[in-house]
């Protein structure tokens, strides 16, 4: 297969579109982000990369708490809106209905089917971005998005992101820790 | 909307299934991972969370380099196989055809349409997992997966992962930094 090189650029396949929630000066604020991942199993942690100029970062620095909210395709317009305007210029506290859970200072967007409350564990300065690593304090999900008591990706209908384009989730193509058992078989 | 709480667990929507490549004792080794994200724009960085017990981590610690390889749905069986067996027990150097780029010690899986070479920037101990943050040194991609000289997600046909299930990518549902302009319009 012929390979082409691109030089270094911030690229990594498909990522989940998310809303990072933080209280800034006591008001809920949400920003669109897609650079996030689970970071640890025990204790459960996630991390999210945020440009140092972002208003939301100030709220995380201030409260040491934040949230990651998983919007569904139904929230595409308000979710993308939160990436177009800064909370420094426009009050975004009314874009979603906020509620609070265990942490009290990490606003959660009720309209999003999944809401993850995080307590800041560590901040890593990477250059233009800070990587905020947070320990998960609690996860909230819409009852309507569960199957057998667990979050159901098909019902959540999340927004996926790659290179300025949003996608929805396709079909199931295999089971993890299982499909590989066919390796080496004729 | 009625919300249910789950307690803390390592969950974050849909993630990209990847193969982390590292030389261990001079031999290429690949492990399946889905806990990874871009971490910085300038300089371009990524990070990946790896259980401390993993053989691949030893290679990253040893060489201070690693790769992230994006398998397509066509590589589902060998990709999942790399998550079922440890390089400590079985030589996985032949599962993919390895090539080397700029870094010389980060093996790249030729069959995967996108290969990202990383120089270790920082390691963060999170508990059961270490978060490896790497600066991207070079990105390689199959010429057949490009459109207008850029990686085309539809042609790459990546594997997505959530809760032990693999999915393919769905259809385009909107443009980022654009769809939100309709917010507040009647």
Coordinates of C-alpha atoms in Angstrom, one line a residue:
Chain A
X1 CA 0.0 0.0 0.0
X2 CA 1.4 3.4 -1.0
X3 CA 1.8 5.7 2.0
X4 CA 1.8 9.5 2.0
X5 CA 3.2 11.6 4.8
X6 CA 1.4 14.7 6.2
X7 CA 3.9 16.1 8.6
X8 CA 2.8 16.5 12.2
X9 CA -0.9 17.6 12.7
X10 CA -3.4 17.1 15.5
X11 CA -5.3 14.2 14.0
X12 CA -6.7 11.0 15.5
X13 CA -9.4 9.3 13.6
X14 CA -13.0 9.8 14.8
X15 CA -13.7 11.4 18.2
X16 CA -16.8 11.9 20.3
X17 CA -18.3 15.4 20.2
X18 CA -18.9 16.5 23.8
X19 CA -19.9 19.5 25.8
X20 CA -17.5 20.5 28.6
X21 CA -19.4 22.2 31.4
X22 CA -17.9 24.5 34.1
X23 CA -19.1 27.2 36.3
X24 CA -17.3 30.5 35.4
X25 CA -17.8 33.3 37.9
X26 CA -20.7 31.3 39.3
X27 CA -22.6 30.8 36.0
X28 CA -22.8 27.5 34.0
X29 CA -20.9 27.6 30.7
X30 CA -20.6 24.9 28.1
X31 CA -18.0 24.5 25.3
X32 CA -17.9 22.0 22.4
X33 CA -15.0 19.7 22.5
X34 CA -13.9 16.4 20.9
X35 CA -10.5 15.9 22.3
X36 CA -11.3 13.7 25.3
X37 CA -10.9 10.1 26.4
X38 CA -11.1 7.8 29.4
X39 CA -7.7 8.1 31.1
X40 CA -7.9 5.4 33.9
X41 CA -10.0 2.5 35.0
X42 CA -9.2 2.5 38.8
X43 CA -10.0 5.1 39.8
X44 CA -12.2 6.0 36.8
X45 CA -10.8 9.1 35.1
X46 CA -11.2 11.0 31.9
X47 CA -9.2 13.8 30.3
X48 CA -10.0 16.6 27.9
X49 CA -7.7 19.0 26.0
X50 CA -8.8 22.6 26.1
X51 CA -7.1 25.6 24.4
X52 CA -5.6 27.9 27.1
X53 CA -7.6 30.9 25.8
X54 CA -10.9 29.2 26.4
X55 CA -13.3 30.7 28.9
X56 CA -14.3 27.3 30.1
X57 CA -10.8 26.6 31.3
X58 CA -11.0 29.5 33.7
X59 CA -14.0 27.8 35.4
X60 CA -12.1 24.5 35.8
X61 CA -9.1 26.3 37.2
X62 CA -11.4 28.1 39.6
X63 CA -13.6 25.3 40.9
X64 CA -11.4 22.2 40.2
X65 CA -14.5 20.5 38.8
X66 CA -16.0 20.1 35.4
X67 CA -18.4 17.9 33.5
X68 CA -18.4 16.1 30.2
X69 CA -21.8 15.9 28.6
X70 CA -22.6 13.6 25.6
X71 CA -25.1 15.3 23.2
X72 CA -27.2 13.3 20.9
X73 CA -27.7 14.1 17.2
X74 CA -30.9 15.9 18.3
X75 CA -28.7 18.5 20.1
X76 CA -26.4 19.1 17.1
X77 CA -27.4 22.8 16.6
X78 CA -27.0 23.9 20.3
X79 CA -24.0 21.7 20.7
X80 CA -22.2 23.3 17.7
X81 CA -23.4 26.7 18.8
X82 CA -21.3 26.3 22.0
X83 CA -18.2 25.9 19.9
X84 CA -19.0 29.1 17.8
X85 CA -19.3 31.6 20.6
X86 CA -17.2 32.2 23.7
X87 CA -18.8 32.5 27.2
X88 CA -16.6 35.6 27.5
X89 CA -18.7 37.4 24.9
X90 CA -22.1 35.7 25.3
X91 CA -23.9 34.2 28.3
X92 CA -24.4 30.5 27.3
X93 CA -26.0 29.5 30.6
X94 CA -29.4 29.2 28.9
X95 CA -28.4 27.0 26.0
X96 CA -28.9 23.9 28.1
X97 CA -30.9 23.4 31.3
X98 CA -28.3 23.0 34.0
X99 CA -28.5 20.7 37.0
X100 CA -26.0 19.8 39.6
X101 CA -25.0 16.5 41.1
X102 CA -22.5 15.3 43.7
X103 CA -19.9 18.0 43.0
X104 CA -22.2 21.1 43.3
X105 CA -20.0 23.2 41.0
X106 CA -19.9 21.1 37.8
X107 CA -23.0 22.1 35.7
X108 CA -24.7 19.2 33.9
X109 CA -26.7 19.7 30.7
X110 CA -30.0 18.0 31.2
X111 CA -30.9 17.7 27.5
X112 CA -27.7 15.6 26.9
X113 CA -28.4 11.8 27.5
X114 CA -25.2 11.3 29.5
X115 CA -23.6 13.6 32.0
X116 CA -20.2 12.9 33.7
X117 CA -19.2 14.8 36.8
X118 CA -15.4 15.2 37.3
X119 CA -13.1 16.3 40.1
X120 CA -9.9 17.8 38.7
X121 CA -7.0 15.4 39.3
X122 CA -4.2 17.0 37.4
X123 CA -3.6 19.6 34.7
X124 CA -0.8 19.1 32.1
X125 CA 0.5 22.0 30.1
X126 CA 1.0 20.7 26.5
X127 CA 1.5 24.0 24.6
X128 CA -1.5 25.7 23.1
X129 CA -3.7 23.3 25.1
X130 CA -4.0 22.2 28.7
X131 CA -4.9 18.6 29.3
X132 CA -7.4 18.4 32.2
X133 CA -7.4 15.0 33.8
X134 CA -10.5 14.4 36.1
X135 CA -11.6 11.7 38.4
X136 CA -15.2 10.7 37.6
X137 CA -17.4 11.4 40.7
X138 CA -20.7 10.4 39.2
X139 CA -22.4 9.5 35.9
X140 CA -26.0 10.5 35.1
X141 CA -28.0 9.1 32.1
X142 CA -31.5 9.4 30.8
X143 CA -33.6 6.4 31.7
X144 CA -34.8 6.2 28.1
X145 CA -31.2 5.6 26.9
X146 CA -30.7 2.5 28.9
X147 CA -30.9 -1.2 27.9
X148 CA -30.6 -3.7 30.8
X149 CA -29.6 -0.9 33.1
X150 CA -26.6 0.2 31.0
X151 CA -26.1 3.2 28.6
X152 CA -27.1 2.0 25.1
X153 CA -25.0 3.7 22.4
X154 CA -27.8 3.3 19.7
X155 CA -30.3 5.0 22.0
X156 CA -27.9 7.7 23.0
X157 CA -27.3 8.4 19.3
X158 CA -24.1 10.3 19.9
X159 CA -22.4 12.8 17.6
X160 CA -19.0 11.8 16.3
X161 CA -16.5 14.2 15.0
X162 CA -13.6 14.2 12.6
X163 CA -12.0 17.1 10.6
X164 CA -14.8 19.6 10.9
X165 CA -17.5 17.1 10.1
X166 CA -20.1 15.5 12.4
X167 CA -21.3 11.9 11.9
X168 CA -23.7 9.6 13.5
X169 CA -22.9 6.1 14.7
X170 CA -23.1 3.2 12.2
X171 CA -24.0 -0.4 12.7
X172 CA -22.4 -2.9 15.0
X173 CA -19.6 -4.7 13.2
X174 CA -18.3 -7.0 16.0
X175 CA -17.7 -7.8 19.6
X176 CA -14.6 -6.7 21.3
X177 CA -12.4 -9.3 23.1
X178 CA -14.2 -11.8 20.9
X179 CA -13.9 -11.0 17.2
X180 CA -10.1 -11.6 17.4
X181 CA -10.7 -15.3 18.3
X182 CA -11.1 -15.9 14.6
X183 CA -7.5 -14.8 14.0
X184 CA -5.4 -17.4 12.3
X185 CA -8.4 -19.6 11.6
X186 CA -9.0 -20.7 8.0
Chain B
X1 CA -36.0 13.8 31.4
X2 CA -35.6 11.3 34.2
X3 CA -31.9 10.7 35.1
X4 CA -30.4 7.6 36.6
X5 CA -27.0 7.6 38.3
X6 CA -24.4 4.9 37.7
X7 CA -21.7 5.7 40.2
X8 CA -18.2 6.4 38.9
X9 CA -17.1 4.1 36.0
X10 CA -14.7 4.6 33.1
X11 CA -17.2 5.6 30.4
X12 CA -17.1 8.2 27.7
X13 CA -19.4 7.6 24.8
X14 CA -17.8 6.3 21.6
X15 CA -14.1 6.1 21.1
X16 CA -11.8 5.1 18.2
X17 CA -10.4 1.6 18.2
X18 CA -6.6 1.9 17.7
X19 CA -3.5 -0.1 17.7
X20 CA -0.7 1.2 19.9
X21 CA 2.7 0.2 18.5
X22 CA 6.0 0.0 20.4
X23 CA 9.2 -2.0 20.1
X24 CA 9.7 -4.2 23.1
X25 CA 13.1 -5.7 23.5
X26 CA 13.7 -4.7 19.8
X27 CA 10.6 -6.4 18.4
X28 CA 7.4 -4.7 17.1
X29 CA 4.4 -5.2 19.3
X30 CA 0.8 -3.9 18.9
X31 CA -2.0 -3.7 21.4
X32 CA -5.6 -2.7 20.9
X33 CA -6.6 0.5 22.7
X34 CA -9.5 2.9 22.5
X35 CA -8.6 5.4 25.2
X36 CA -6.8 8.0 23.2
X37 CA -7.3 11.6 22.0
X38 CA -5.5 14.5 20.5
X39 CA -4.1 16.4 23.4
X40 CA -2.7 19.6 21.9
X41 CA -2.8 21.6 18.6
X42 CA 0.6 23.4 18.9
X43 CA 2.7 21.3 19.0
X44 CA 0.4 18.5 17.8
X45 CA 0.1 15.9 20.5
X46 CA -2.0 12.8 21.3
X47 CA -2.3 10.8 24.5
X48 CA -3.3 7.2 25.2
X49 CA -4.1 5.5 28.5
X50 CA -2.5 2.1 29.0
X51 CA -2.9 -0.3 31.9
X52 CA 0.4 -0.5 33.8
X53 CA 0.6 -4.2 33.4
X54 CA 0.7 -4.1 29.6
X55 CA 3.7 -5.3 27.7
X56 CA 3.4 -2.4 25.2
X57 CA 4.0 0.1 28.0
X58 CA 7.4 -1.4 28.7
X59 CA 8.4 -0.6 25.1
X60 CA 7.2 3.0 25.4
X61 CA 9.1 3.4 28.6
X62 CA 12.2 1.9 27.0
X63 CA 12.3 3.8 23.7
X64 CA 10.3 7.0 24.5
X65 CA 8.5 6.5 21.2
X66 CA 5.2 4.8 20.2
X67 CA 2.7 4.8 17.4
X68 CA -1.1 5.0 17.1
X69 CA -2.4 3.1 14.1
X70 CA -6.0 3.5 12.9
X71 CA -7.3 0.1 11.7
X72 CA -10.2 -0.1 9.2
X73 CA -13.2 -2.4 9.6
X74 CA -11.3 -4.8 7.3
X75 CA -8.7 -5.3 10.0
X76 CA -11.3 -6.0 12.7
X77 CA -10.1 -9.6 13.4
X78 CA -6.3 -8.9 13.7
X79 CA -7.0 -5.7 15.6
X80 CA -9.1 -7.4 18.2
X81 CA -6.6 -10.3 18.4
X82 CA -4.0 -7.8 19.6
X83 CA -6.3 -7.0 22.6
X84 CA -6.8 -10.7 23.4
X85 CA -3.2 -11.9 23.7
X86 CA -0.2 -10.2 25.5
X87 CA 3.1 -9.7 23.7
X88 CA 4.6 -11.2 26.9
X89 CA 3.1 -14.6 26.1
X90 CA 2.9 -14.5 22.3
X91 CA 5.1 -12.8 19.6
X92 CA 2.7 -10.4 17.8
X93 CA 5.3 -9.0 15.5
X94 CA 3.8 -10.8 12.5
X95 CA 0.2 -9.8 13.0
X96 CA 0.9 -6.6 10.9
X97 CA 3.6 -5.8 8.5
X98 CA 5.8 -3.2 10.4
X99 CA 7.6 -0.3 8.8
X100 CA 9.4 2.6 10.5
X101 CA 9.4 6.3 9.7
X102 CA 11.1 9.3 11.3
X103 CA 11.5 7.9 14.8
X104 CA 13.1 4.5 13.9
X105 CA 11.8 2.8 17.1
X106 CA 8.0 3.3 16.7
X107 CA 6.7 0.4 14.6
X108 CA 3.9 1.3 12.2
X109 CA 1.3 -1.2 11.0
X110 CA 1.3 -1.0 7.2
X111 CA -2.2 -2.6 6.8
X112 CA -3.7 0.2 8.8
X113 CA -4.8 3.2 6.7
X114 CA -3.4 5.8 9.1
X115 CA -0.2 5.6 11.2
X116 CA 0.9 8.3 13.7
X117 CA 4.4 8.4 15.0
X118 CA 4.8 9.8 18.5
X119 CA 7.8 11.0 20.6
X120 CA 7.0 10.6 24.3
X121 CA 6.4 14.0 25.9
X122 CA 5.1 13.1 29.4
X123 CA 3.8 10.1 31.4
X124 CA 1.1 10.7 34.0
X125 CA 0.4 8.0 36.6
X126 CA -3.4 7.9 37.1
X127 CA -3.8 4.7 39.1
X128 CA -4.3 1.4 37.2
X129 CA -3.4 3.2 34.0
X130 CA -0.6 5.5 32.8
X131 CA -1.4 8.3 30.4
X132 CA 1.2 8.5 27.7
X133 CA 1.3 12.0 26.1
X134 CA 3.2 12.0 22.8
X135 CA 4.2 14.7 20.4
X136 CA 3.3 13.7 16.8
X137 CA 6.5 13.4 14.7
X138 CA 4.8 12.3 11.5
X139 CA 1.6 10.9 10.1
X140 CA 1.4 8.4 7.3
X141 CA -1.7 7.5 5.4
X142 CA -2.7 5.2 2.5
X143 CA -3.0 7.2 -0.8
X144 CA -6.2 5.4 -1.5
X145 CA -7.8 6.8 1.7
X146 CA -7.3 10.5 0.7
X147 CA -9.7 13.0 -0.8
X148 CA -8.2 16.3 -2.0
X149 CA -5.0 15.3 -0.2
X150 CA -6.5 14.8 3.2
X151 CA -7.5 11.7 5.2
X152 CA -11.1 10.8 4.3
X153 CA -13.0 9.2 7.2
X154 CA -15.4 7.4 4.9
X155 CA -12.5 5.8 2.9
X156 CA -10.6 5.0 6.1
X157 CA -13.7 3.2 7.4
X158 CA -12.5 3.2 11.0
X159 CA -13.6 0.9 13.8
X160 CA -15.4 2.7 16.7
X161 CA -15.7 1.3 20.2
X162 CA -18.0 1.5 23.1
X163 CA -18.7 -1.0 25.9
X164 CA -17.2 -4.1 24.3
X165 CA -18.9 -3.4 21.0
X166 CA -17.4 -2.3 17.7
X167 CA -19.3 -0.1 15.3
X168 CA -18.6 1.5 11.9
X169 CA -19.0 5.1 11.1
X170 CA -22.5 6.4 10.2
X171 CA -23.5 9.1 7.8
X172 CA -22.6 12.8 7.9
X173 CA -25.1 14.7 10.0
X174 CA -23.6 18.3 9.9
X175 CA -20.6 20.6 9.6
X176 CA -18.8 21.7 12.7
X177 CA -18.4 25.4 13.3
X178 CA -21.3 25.8 11.0
X179 CA -24.4 23.8 12.1
X180 CA -24.6 26.0 15.2
X181 CA -25.3 29.1 13.2
X182 CA -28.9 28.0 13.0
X183 CA -29.2 28.3 16.8
X184 CA -31.9 30.7 17.9
X185 CA -33.3 30.9 14.4
X186 CA -37.0 30.2 13.8

